[in-house]
Amino acid sequence: MSSTSTPLSGSQGAEPSAGPADAAPTGPDAVPAPYTVPLAPGVSAYVQPDGGWCLNNAGFVTDGGRTLLIDTAPTVRRAELLRDAVAASGAPAPSLVVNTHHHGDHTYGNCVFAPEATIVGHAGCREQTLAVGPQLHAIWPWVEYGDVRITPATLTYTDELTVHIGDTEVRLIHPGPAHTVGDTIVWLPERRIVFTGDLVFNGGTPFIPFGSLSGSLAALDVLRGLDAETVVPGHGPVTDPGVYDTVERYFRYVGELARAGHAAGRTPLEVARAADLGEFAALQESERLVGNLHRAYAELDGLPLGVPLDLPKVLGDMAEMNGGRPLACHA
């Protein structure tokens, strides 16, 4: 991808092209294998290391008779590995799949589970899944996605929805525009376990060009109010609520950079290039800073939360921050 042109649509049926000559190997064999983390009776997280671009987490809740799956995966092969992990746990095939947001790493694999499973999500998640279509194909055309069929939620909600899997209460909570306009928090109150989707990254740089900086801070307040003991982030290892502090500090850092740069008339790319990342230099995908600054600038300009940005420009600037190389995707 270049700084001047990045396609945002593509044919689902097209053969994946070869990656750039200097691209790292991709696919499940190029990174550590996914693993399942039992969290409580009938509740597990499914972690895809190393949590970088398109290496998202999922999870499942079962009572032995029914299974609810939280998010899927970015390729058919990875979704099949997830399906196999659920089966290996002794749980029945999922009858419900909850999407925490519309991004393809969390939704492309829906097609592996539907129509046997009903796809559930926020109304904004369904809308955006349909609107962006096979977006990952356009951003990373060399990835072997398999026969992905875009499969949006057919059961939607707006504020909150409660599902019961046996005796386990599963609350779906929309925090408002944050990582995207259609985020869902999956909260198990009796277990004190929360699946945050990409409202939280553990070890990776948060990413908000599709959502809101102020909304992301508000979403952290919602998460803190749940008083969870175990936090399953959208990317990175399972952790505890201490991760919220790191994410909040990062967002406040982005806000400070944005206010100073915006007032000085500097572009997001100029601000990002000059920034001292400090404690955040250790986070993966530091190039996301410039994308986050684009979102912060939009809010400083008074635009509505979650309003679409110039995505080719955002992605191009991130590629520039990545040394002029395409963003590394190991899906």
mmCIF file of C-alpha atoms in Angstrom:
data_model
loop_
_atom_site.group_PDB
_atom_site.id
_atom_site.type_symbol
_atom_site.label_atom_id
_atom_site.label_comp_id
_atom_site.label_asym_id
_atom_site.label_seq_id
_atom_site.Cartn_x
_atom_site.Cartn_y
_atom_site.Cartn_z
ATOM 1 C CA MET A 1 0.000 0.000 0.000
ATOM 2 C CA SER A 2 1.289 3.459 -0.779
ATOM 3 C CA SER A 3 0.713 6.789 0.845
ATOM 4 C CA THR A 4 -1.337 7.964 -2.102
ATOM 5 C CA SER A 5 -3.570 5.067 -3.032
ATOM 6 C CA THR A 6 -5.116 2.241 -1.075
ATOM 7 C CA PRO A 7 -8.088 0.346 -2.529
ATOM 8 C CA LEU A 8 -10.993 -0.177 -0.165
ATOM 9 C CA SER A 9 -13.071 -2.629 -2.093
ATOM 10 C CA GLY A 10 -12.284 -5.866 -3.824
ATOM 11 C CA SER A 11 -13.672 -9.099 -5.154
ATOM 12 C CA GLN A 12 -14.335 -11.741 -2.520
ATOM 13 C CA GLY A 13 -13.674 -14.426 -5.067
ATOM 14 C CA ALA A 14 -10.353 -13.087 -6.318
ATOM 15 C CA GLU A 15 -7.276 -15.224 -5.848
ATOM 16 C CA PRO A 16 -5.016 -13.720 -3.181
ATOM 17 C CA SER A 17 -1.983 -12.059 -4.694
ATOM 18 C CA ALA A 18 1.532 -12.580 -3.505
ATOM 19 C CA GLY A 19 2.650 -10.300 -0.711
ATOM 20 C CA PRO A 20 5.310 -7.629 -1.122
ATOM 21 C CA ALA A 21 8.826 -8.941 -1.585
ATOM 22 C CA ASP A 22 9.873 -7.759 1.869
ATOM 23 C CA ALA A 23 6.718 -8.903 3.658
ATOM 24 C CA ALA A 24 7.036 -11.333 6.547
ATOM 25 C CA PRO A 25 5.516 -14.809 6.108
ATOM 26 C CA THR A 26 1.803 -14.913 6.813
ATOM 27 C CA GLY A 27 -0.700 -17.515 7.930
ATOM 28 C CA PRO A 28 -1.192 -19.713 10.999
ATOM 29 C CA ASP A 29 2.171 -21.443 10.454
ATOM 30 C CA ALA A 30 4.101 -18.150 10.592
ATOM 31 C CA VAL A 31 3.227 -17.278 14.195
ATOM 32 C CA PRO A 32 2.662 -19.204 17.457
ATOM 33 C CA ALA A 33 -0.375 -21.456 17.454
ATOM 34 C CA PRO A 34 -3.667 -20.263 18.948
ATOM 35 C CA TYR A 35 -4.519 -21.604 22.376
ATOM 36 C CA THR A 36 -7.558 -21.958 24.623
ATOM 37 C CA VAL A 37 -7.617 -20.521 28.137
ATOM 38 C CA PRO A 38 -10.256 -21.992 30.508
ATOM 39 C CA LEU A 39 -11.513 -19.076 32.614
ATOM 40 C CA ALA A 40 -14.379 -20.621 34.584
ATOM 41 C CA PRO A 41 -16.609 -23.676 34.222
ATOM 42 C CA GLY A 42 -18.040 -23.442 30.725
ATOM 43 C CA VAL A 43 -16.166 -20.224 29.839
ATOM 44 C CA SER A 44 -13.001 -20.079 27.743
ATOM 45 C CA ALA A 45 -10.934 -17.531 25.851
ATOM 46 C CA TYR A 46 -9.318 -18.365 22.516
ATOM 47 C CA VAL A 47 -6.099 -16.407 22.026
ATOM 48 C CA GLN A 48 -4.301 -15.934 18.696
ATOM 49 C CA PRO A 49 -0.691 -14.842 19.308
ATOM 50 C CA ASP A 50 0.940 -12.480 18.941
ATOM 51 C CA GLY A 51 -2.136 -10.270 18.863
ATOM 52 C CA GLY A 52 -0.933 -8.117 15.957
ATOM 53 C CA TRP A 53 -2.847 -7.083 12.861
ATOM 54 C CA CYS A 54 -5.723 -9.566 12.352
ATOM 55 C CA LEU A 55 -4.591 -11.883 15.164
ATOM 56 C CA ASN A 56 -7.633 -11.367 17.351
ATOM 57 C CA ASN A 57 -9.060 -13.174 20.340
ATOM 58 C CA ALA A 58 -12.358 -15.032 20.580
ATOM 59 C CA GLY A 59 -14.135 -16.901 23.353
ATOM 60 C CA PHE A 60 -17.013 -19.214 24.105
ATOM 61 C CA VAL A 61 -19.578 -19.927 26.791
ATOM 62 C CA THR A 62 -21.310 -23.301 27.066
ATOM 63 C CA ASP A 63 -23.546 -25.267 29.409
ATOM 64 C CA GLY A 64 -22.877 -28.514 27.576
ATOM 65 C CA GLY A 65 -26.108 -28.213 25.607
ATOM 66 C CA ARG A 66 -25.691 -24.833 23.910
ATOM 67 C CA THR A 67 -22.651 -22.762 23.041
ATOM 68 C CA LEU A 68 -22.284 -19.034 22.495
ATOM 69 C CA LEU A 69 -19.178 -17.975 20.552
ATOM 70 C CA ILE A 70 -17.680 -14.504 20.948
ATOM 71 C CA ASP A 71 -16.128 -13.345 17.662
ATOM 72 C CA THR A 72 -14.634 -15.488 14.920
ATOM 73 C CA ALA A 73 -11.424 -15.039 12.885
ATOM 74 C CA PRO A 74 -10.055 -13.343 9.734
ATOM 75 C CA THR A 75 -9.680 -16.386 7.487
ATOM 76 C CA VAL A 76 -11.603 -19.570 6.856
ATOM 77 C CA ARG A 77 -8.639 -21.647 8.039
ATOM 78 C CA ARG A 78 -8.357 -19.746 11.304
ATOM 79 C CA ALA A 79 -12.119 -19.928 11.842
ATOM 80 C CA GLU A 80 -11.955 -23.677 11.315
ATOM 81 C CA LEU A 81 -9.169 -23.909 13.904
ATOM 82 C CA LEU A 82 -11.453 -22.003 16.288
ATOM 83 C CA ARG A 83 -14.338 -24.333 15.508
ATOM 84 C CA ASP A 84 -12.061 -27.317 16.197
ATOM 85 C CA ALA A 85 -10.956 -25.810 19.529
ATOM 86 C CA VAL A 86 -14.563 -25.438 20.637
ATOM 87 C CA ALA A 87 -15.251 -29.049 19.700
ATOM 88 C CA ALA A 88 -12.075 -30.245 21.439
ATOM 89 C CA SER A 89 -13.305 -28.673 24.681
ATOM 90 C CA GLY A 90 -16.353 -30.927 24.575
ATOM 91 C CA ALA A 91 -18.749 -28.061 23.839
ATOM 92 C CA PRO A 92 -21.388 -28.447 21.119
ATOM 93 C CA ALA A 93 -21.132 -26.393 17.965
ATOM 94 C CA PRO A 94 -22.110 -22.755 18.585
ATOM 95 C CA SER A 95 -25.738 -21.853 18.072
ATOM 96 C CA LEU A 96 -25.035 -18.151 18.712
ATOM 97 C CA VAL A 97 -22.093 -16.024 17.547
ATOM 98 C CA VAL A 98 -21.687 -12.560 19.060
ATOM 99 C CA ASN A 99 -19.585 -10.061 17.114
ATOM 100 C CA THR A 100 -17.948 -7.399 19.270
ATOM 101 C CA HIS A 101 -17.613 -5.129 16.196
ATOM 102 C CA HIS A 102 -17.543 -5.277 12.407
ATOM 103 C CA HIS A 103 -13.844 -5.565 11.574
ATOM 104 C CA GLY A 104 -13.053 -8.551 9.395
ATOM 105 C CA ASP A 105 -10.660 -10.202 11.832
ATOM 106 C CA HIS A 106 -13.635 -10.615 14.175
ATOM 107 C CA THR A 107 -16.351 -11.278 11.559
ATOM 108 C CA TYR A 108 -14.941 -12.876 8.397
ATOM 109 C CA GLY A 109 -15.188 -16.306 10.031
ATOM 110 C CA ASN A 110 -18.928 -15.901 10.659
ATOM 111 C CA CYS A 111 -19.525 -17.805 7.434
ATOM 112 C CA VAL A 112 -17.943 -20.932 8.933
ATOM 113 C CA PHE A 113 -20.572 -21.019 11.712
ATOM 114 C CA ALA A 114 -23.700 -19.715 9.931
ATOM 115 C CA PRO A 115 -26.434 -20.555 9.104
ATOM 116 C CA GLU A 116 -26.381 -23.159 11.879
ATOM 117 C CA ALA A 117 -25.465 -20.355 14.290
ATOM 118 C CA THR A 118 -27.352 -17.073 14.574
ATOM 119 C CA ILE A 119 -25.031 -14.064 14.314
ATOM 120 C CA VAL A 120 -25.695 -11.405 16.967
ATOM 121 C CA GLY A 121 -24.341 -7.873 17.123
ATOM 122 C CA HIS A 122 -25.070 -4.219 17.661
ATOM 123 C CA ALA A 123 -27.143 -2.607 14.913
ATOM 124 C CA GLY A 124 -24.114 -0.503 13.970
ATOM 125 C CA CYS A 125 -22.028 -3.641 13.641
ATOM 126 C CA ARG A 126 -24.460 -5.142 11.133
ATOM 127 C CA GLU A 127 -24.638 -1.868 9.207
ATOM 128 C CA GLN A 128 -20.860 -1.538 8.977
ATOM 129 C CA THR A 129 -20.275 -5.211 8.147
ATOM 130 C CA LEU A 130 -22.488 -4.749 5.103
ATOM 131 C CA ALA A 131 -21.084 -1.316 4.233
ATOM 132 C CA VAL A 132 -17.396 -2.231 4.189
ATOM 133 C CA GLY A 133 -17.780 -5.717 2.735
ATOM 134 C CA PRO A 134 -14.508 -7.587 2.068
ATOM 135 C CA GLN A 135 -12.369 -4.723 3.356
ATOM 136 C CA LEU A 136 -9.501 -6.897 4.571
ATOM 137 C CA HIS A 137 -9.098 -8.275 1.034
ATOM 138 C CA ALA A 138 -8.407 -4.757 -0.156
ATOM 139 C CA ILE A 139 -5.963 -3.840 2.598
ATOM 140 C CA TRP A 140 -4.029 -7.134 2.557
ATOM 141 C CA PRO A 141 -4.773 -8.755 -0.840
ATOM 142 C CA TRP A 142 -2.000 -11.356 -0.490
ATOM 143 C CA VAL A 143 -3.523 -13.058 2.570
ATOM 144 C CA GLU A 144 -5.109 -16.461 1.940
ATOM 145 C CA TYR A 145 -8.568 -15.745 3.331
ATOM 146 C CA GLY A 146 -10.328 -18.748 1.830
ATOM 147 C CA ASP A 147 -13.919 -18.668 0.625
ATOM 148 C CA VAL A 148 -15.062 -15.857 2.892
ATOM 149 C CA ARG A 149 -18.714 -14.874 2.543
ATOM 150 C CA ILE A 150 -19.587 -11.647 4.342
ATOM 151 C CA THR A 151 -22.116 -12.718 6.974
ATOM 152 C CA PRO A 152 -23.573 -9.895 9.095
ATOM 153 C CA ALA A 153 -25.573 -10.165 12.277
ATOM 154 C CA THR A 154 -29.189 -11.206 11.757
ATOM 155 C CA LEU A 155 -30.131 -10.482 15.376
ATOM 156 C CA THR A 156 -29.296 -6.955 16.487
ATOM 157 C CA TYR A 157 -29.759 -4.713 19.505
ATOM 158 C CA THR A 158 -29.184 -1.033 20.282
ATOM 159 C CA ASP A 159 -28.322 -0.537 23.966
ATOM 160 C CA GLU A 160 -28.191 -3.806 25.899
ATOM 161 C CA LEU A 161 -29.237 -7.414 25.375
ATOM 162 C CA THR A 162 -29.100 -10.317 27.826
ATOM 163 C CA VAL A 163 -28.643 -13.928 26.746
ATOM 164 C CA HIS A 164 -28.721 -16.967 29.028
ATOM 165 C CA ILE A 165 -26.585 -20.016 28.334
ATOM 166 C CA GLY A 166 -27.880 -22.420 30.930
ATOM 167 C CA ASP A 167 -27.380 -20.670 34.269
ATOM 168 C CA THR A 168 -24.804 -18.252 32.864
ATOM 169 C CA GLU A 169 -26.018 -14.718 32.206
ATOM 170 C CA VAL A 170 -24.314 -13.038 29.243
ATOM 171 C CA ARG A 171 -24.903 -9.307 28.934
ATOM 172 C CA LEU A 172 -24.204 -7.538 25.663
ATOM 173 C CA ILE A 173 -23.550 -3.838 26.285
ATOM 174 C CA HIS A 174 -23.059 -1.104 23.708
ATOM 175 C CA PRO A 175 -20.781 1.628 25.159
ATOM 176 C CA GLY A 176 -21.384 4.126 22.341
ATOM 177 C CA PRO A 177 -18.940 4.923 19.511
ATOM 178 C CA ALA A 178 -15.476 3.874 20.699
ATOM 179 C CA HIS A 179 -13.288 1.446 18.728
ATOM 180 C CA THR A 180 -16.074 1.508 16.113
ATOM 181 C CA VAL A 181 -19.643 2.790 16.031
ATOM 182 C CA GLY A 182 -21.047 -0.686 16.761
ATOM 183 C CA ASP A 183 -19.007 -2.097 19.639
ATOM 184 C CA THR A 184 -20.277 -4.732 22.043
ATOM 185 C CA ILE A 185 -18.932 -5.538 25.507
ATOM 186 C CA VAL A 186 -19.664 -9.142 26.517
ATOM 187 C CA TRP A 187 -20.045 -9.259 30.306
ATOM 188 C CA LEU A 188 -20.571 -12.348 32.453
ATOM 189 C CA PRO A 189 -21.542 -10.821 35.821
ATOM 190 C CA GLU A 190 -21.630 -14.013 37.917
ATOM 191 C CA ARG A 191 -18.216 -15.002 36.581
ATOM 192 C CA ARG A 192 -16.809 -11.465 36.667
ATOM 193 C CA ILE A 193 -15.335 -12.046 33.214
ATOM 194 C CA VAL A 194 -15.495 -9.474 30.430
ATOM 195 C CA PHE A 195 -14.714 -9.846 26.741
ATOM 196 C CA THR A 196 -13.906 -6.313 25.591
ATOM 197 C CA GLY A 197 -13.417 -6.729 21.865
ATOM 198 C CA ASP A 198 -11.021 -4.085 20.559
ATOM 199 C CA LEU A 199 -11.960 -1.551 23.197
ATOM 200 C CA VAL A 200 -8.835 -3.000 24.839
ATOM 201 C CA PHE A 201 -5.522 -4.143 23.372
ATOM 202 C CA ASN A 202 -3.030 -5.844 25.685
ATOM 203 C CA GLY A 203 0.506 -5.299 24.414
ATOM 204 C CA GLY A 204 -0.661 -3.669 21.196
ATOM 205 C CA THR A 205 -1.353 -0.070 20.254
ATOM 206 C CA PRO A 206 -5.063 0.837 20.512
ATOM 207 C CA PHE A 207 -6.746 1.720 17.218
ATOM 208 C CA ILE A 208 -9.662 4.138 16.838
ATOM 209 C CA PRO A 209 -9.886 5.574 13.271
ATOM 210 C CA PHE A 210 -13.291 3.874 12.901
ATOM 211 C CA GLY A 211 -14.651 5.164 16.187
ATOM 212 C CA SER A 212 -13.957 7.911 18.695
ATOM 213 C CA LEU A 213 -11.214 9.080 21.045
ATOM 214 C CA SER A 214 -13.592 10.589 23.602
ATOM 215 C CA GLY A 215 -15.905 7.617 23.188
ATOM 216 C CA SER A 216 -13.050 5.211 23.843
ATOM 217 C CA LEU A 217 -12.316 6.955 27.126
ATOM 218 C CA ALA A 218 -16.002 6.752 28.012
ATOM 219 C CA ALA A 219 -16.004 3.035 27.156
ATOM 220 C CA LEU A 220 -13.182 2.482 29.646
ATOM 221 C CA ASP A 221 -15.400 4.048 32.317
ATOM 222 C CA VAL A 222 -18.137 1.572 31.382
ATOM 223 C CA LEU A 223 -15.678 -1.309 31.638
ATOM 224 C CA ARG A 224 -14.379 -0.155 35.011
ATOM 225 C CA GLY A 225 -17.949 0.068 36.272
ATOM 226 C CA LEU A 226 -18.441 -3.640 35.638
ATOM 227 C CA ASP A 227 -15.785 -4.529 38.221
ATOM 228 C CA ALA A 228 -14.509 -7.532 36.293
ATOM 229 C CA GLU A 229 -11.726 -9.739 37.634
ATOM 230 C CA THR A 230 -10.720 -11.250 34.280
ATOM 231 C CA VAL A 231 -10.368 -9.232 31.072
ATOM 232 C CA VAL A 232 -10.214 -10.841 27.633
ATOM 233 C CA PRO A 233 -8.951 -8.105 25.301
ATOM 234 C CA GLY A 234 -9.576 -8.035 21.585
ATOM 235 C CA HIS A 235 -5.883 -8.688 20.991
ATOM 236 C CA GLY A 236 -3.153 -9.941 23.315
ATOM 237 C CA PRO A 237 -3.038 -12.197 26.374
ATOM 238 C CA VAL A 238 -5.863 -12.543 28.872
ATOM 239 C CA THR A 239 -5.285 -10.060 31.667
ATOM 240 C CA ASP A 240 -6.892 -8.097 34.506
ATOM 241 C CA PRO A 241 -8.453 -4.616 34.799
ATOM 242 C CA GLY A 242 -5.033 -3.036 35.266
ATOM 243 C CA VAL A 243 -4.805 -2.984 31.476
ATOM 244 C CA TYR A 244 -7.436 -0.230 31.434
ATOM 245 C CA ASP A 245 -4.941 2.198 32.959
ATOM 246 C CA THR A 246 -2.404 1.644 30.191
ATOM 247 C CA VAL A 247 -5.040 2.084 27.492
ATOM 248 C CA GLU A 248 -6.358 5.241 29.145
ATOM 249 C CA ARG A 249 -2.873 6.757 29.426
ATOM 250 C CA TYR A 250 -2.324 6.066 25.748
ATOM 251 C CA PHE A 251 -5.590 7.724 24.724
ATOM 252 C CA ARG A 252 -4.839 10.772 26.855
ATOM 253 C CA TYR A 253 -1.391 10.946 25.263
ATOM 254 C CA VAL A 254 -3.006 10.893 21.815
ATOM 255 C CA GLY A 255 -5.359 13.672 22.891
ATOM 256 C CA GLU A 256 -2.500 15.852 24.112
ATOM 257 C CA LEU A 257 -0.529 15.359 20.896
ATOM 258 C CA ALA A 258 -3.613 16.082 18.816
ATOM 259 C CA ARG A 259 -4.526 19.294 20.612
ATOM 260 C CA ALA A 260 -1.003 20.692 20.324
ATOM 261 C CA GLY A 261 -0.558 19.629 16.705
ATOM 262 C CA HIS A 262 -3.981 20.777 15.605
ATOM 263 C CA ALA A 263 -3.463 24.188 17.190
ATOM 264 C CA ALA A 264 -0.095 24.515 15.444
ATOM 265 C CA GLY A 265 -1.535 23.575 12.051
ATOM 266 C CA ARG A 266 0.574 20.426 11.748
ATOM 267 C CA THR A 267 -0.715 17.330 9.997
ATOM 268 C CA PRO A 268 -1.289 14.087 11.901
ATOM 269 C CA LEU A 269 1.656 12.549 10.056
ATOM 270 C CA GLU A 270 3.949 15.408 11.029
ATOM 271 C CA VAL A 271 2.874 15.114 14.664
ATOM 272 C CA ALA A 272 3.292 11.337 14.707
ATOM 273 C CA ARG A 273 6.755 11.477 13.164
ATOM 274 C CA ALA A 274 7.946 13.940 15.788
ATOM 275 C CA ALA A 275 6.309 12.208 18.753
ATOM 276 C CA ASP A 276 8.246 10.656 21.620
ATOM 277 C CA LEU A 277 6.323 7.451 22.347
ATOM 278 C CA GLY A 278 7.888 7.013 25.774
ATOM 279 C CA GLU A 279 6.262 4.101 27.600
ATOM 280 C CA PHE A 280 4.138 3.334 24.528
ATOM 281 C CA ALA A 281 7.147 2.534 22.326
ATOM 282 C CA ALA A 282 6.932 -1.054 23.585
ATOM 283 C CA LEU A 283 3.420 -1.521 22.167
ATOM 284 C CA GLN A 284 3.068 -3.380 18.874
ATOM 285 C CA GLU A 285 1.971 -1.537 15.724
ATOM 286 C CA SER A 286 3.129 1.910 16.841
ATOM 287 C CA GLU A 287 2.243 3.175 13.352
ATOM 288 C CA ARG A 288 -1.370 3.240 14.539
ATOM 289 C CA LEU A 289 -0.555 6.513 16.296
ATOM 290 C CA VAL A 290 -1.053 8.496 13.111
ATOM 291 C CA GLY A 291 -4.402 6.826 12.429
ATOM 292 C CA ASN A 292 -5.506 7.657 15.959
ATOM 293 C CA LEU A 293 -4.417 11.263 15.467
ATOM 294 C CA HIS A 294 -6.581 11.480 12.355
ATOM 295 C CA ARG A 295 -9.574 10.503 14.496
ATOM 296 C CA ALA A 296 -8.628 12.953 17.245
ATOM 297 C CA TYR A 297 -8.303 15.752 14.669
ATOM 298 C CA ALA A 298 -11.780 14.961 13.333
ATOM 299 C CA GLU A 299 -13.209 15.404 16.827
ATOM 300 C CA LEU A 300 -11.278 18.646 17.323
ATOM 301 C CA ASP A 301 -12.849 19.812 14.052
ATOM 302 C CA GLY A 302 -16.257 19.175 15.603
ATOM 303 C CA LEU A 303 -17.211 16.283 13.343
ATOM 304 C CA PRO A 304 -19.682 13.696 14.672
ATOM 305 C CA LEU A 305 -18.241 10.789 16.629
ATOM 306 C CA GLY A 306 -17.474 7.892 14.320
ATOM 307 C CA VAL A 307 -17.876 9.873 11.102
ATOM 308 C CA PRO A 308 -15.985 8.064 8.305
ATOM 309 C CA LEU A 309 -12.462 9.321 7.709
ATOM 310 C CA ASP A 310 -10.456 9.419 4.484
ATOM 311 C CA LEU A 311 -9.354 5.822 4.939
ATOM 312 C CA PRO A 312 -6.846 5.679 2.042
ATOM 313 C CA LYS A 313 -5.116 8.671 3.617
ATOM 314 C CA VAL A 314 -5.157 7.097 7.084
ATOM 315 C CA LEU A 315 -3.792 3.783 5.833
ATOM 316 C CA GLY A 316 -1.236 5.519 3.660
ATOM 317 C CA ASP A 317 0.027 7.565 6.595
ATOM 318 C CA MET A 318 0.313 4.406 8.695
ATOM 319 C CA ALA A 319 2.346 2.759 5.936
ATOM 320 C CA GLU A 320 4.618 5.816 5.920
ATOM 321 C CA MET A 321 5.024 5.459 9.694
ATOM 322 C CA ASN A 322 5.852 1.780 9.080
ATOM 323 C CA GLY A 323 8.943 2.784 7.112
ATOM 324 C CA GLY A 324 7.054 2.982 3.829
ATOM 325 C CA ARG A 325 6.231 -0.728 4.034
ATOM 326 C CA PRO A 326 2.782 -2.350 3.993
ATOM 327 C CA LEU A 327 1.304 -3.051 7.411
ATOM 328 C CA ALA A 328 2.364 -6.523 8.569
ATOM 329 C CA CYS A 329 -0.554 -8.962 8.660
ATOM 330 C CA HIS A 330 -0.023 -12.569 9.799
ATOM 331 C CA ALA A 331 -3.594 -13.791 9.324
#
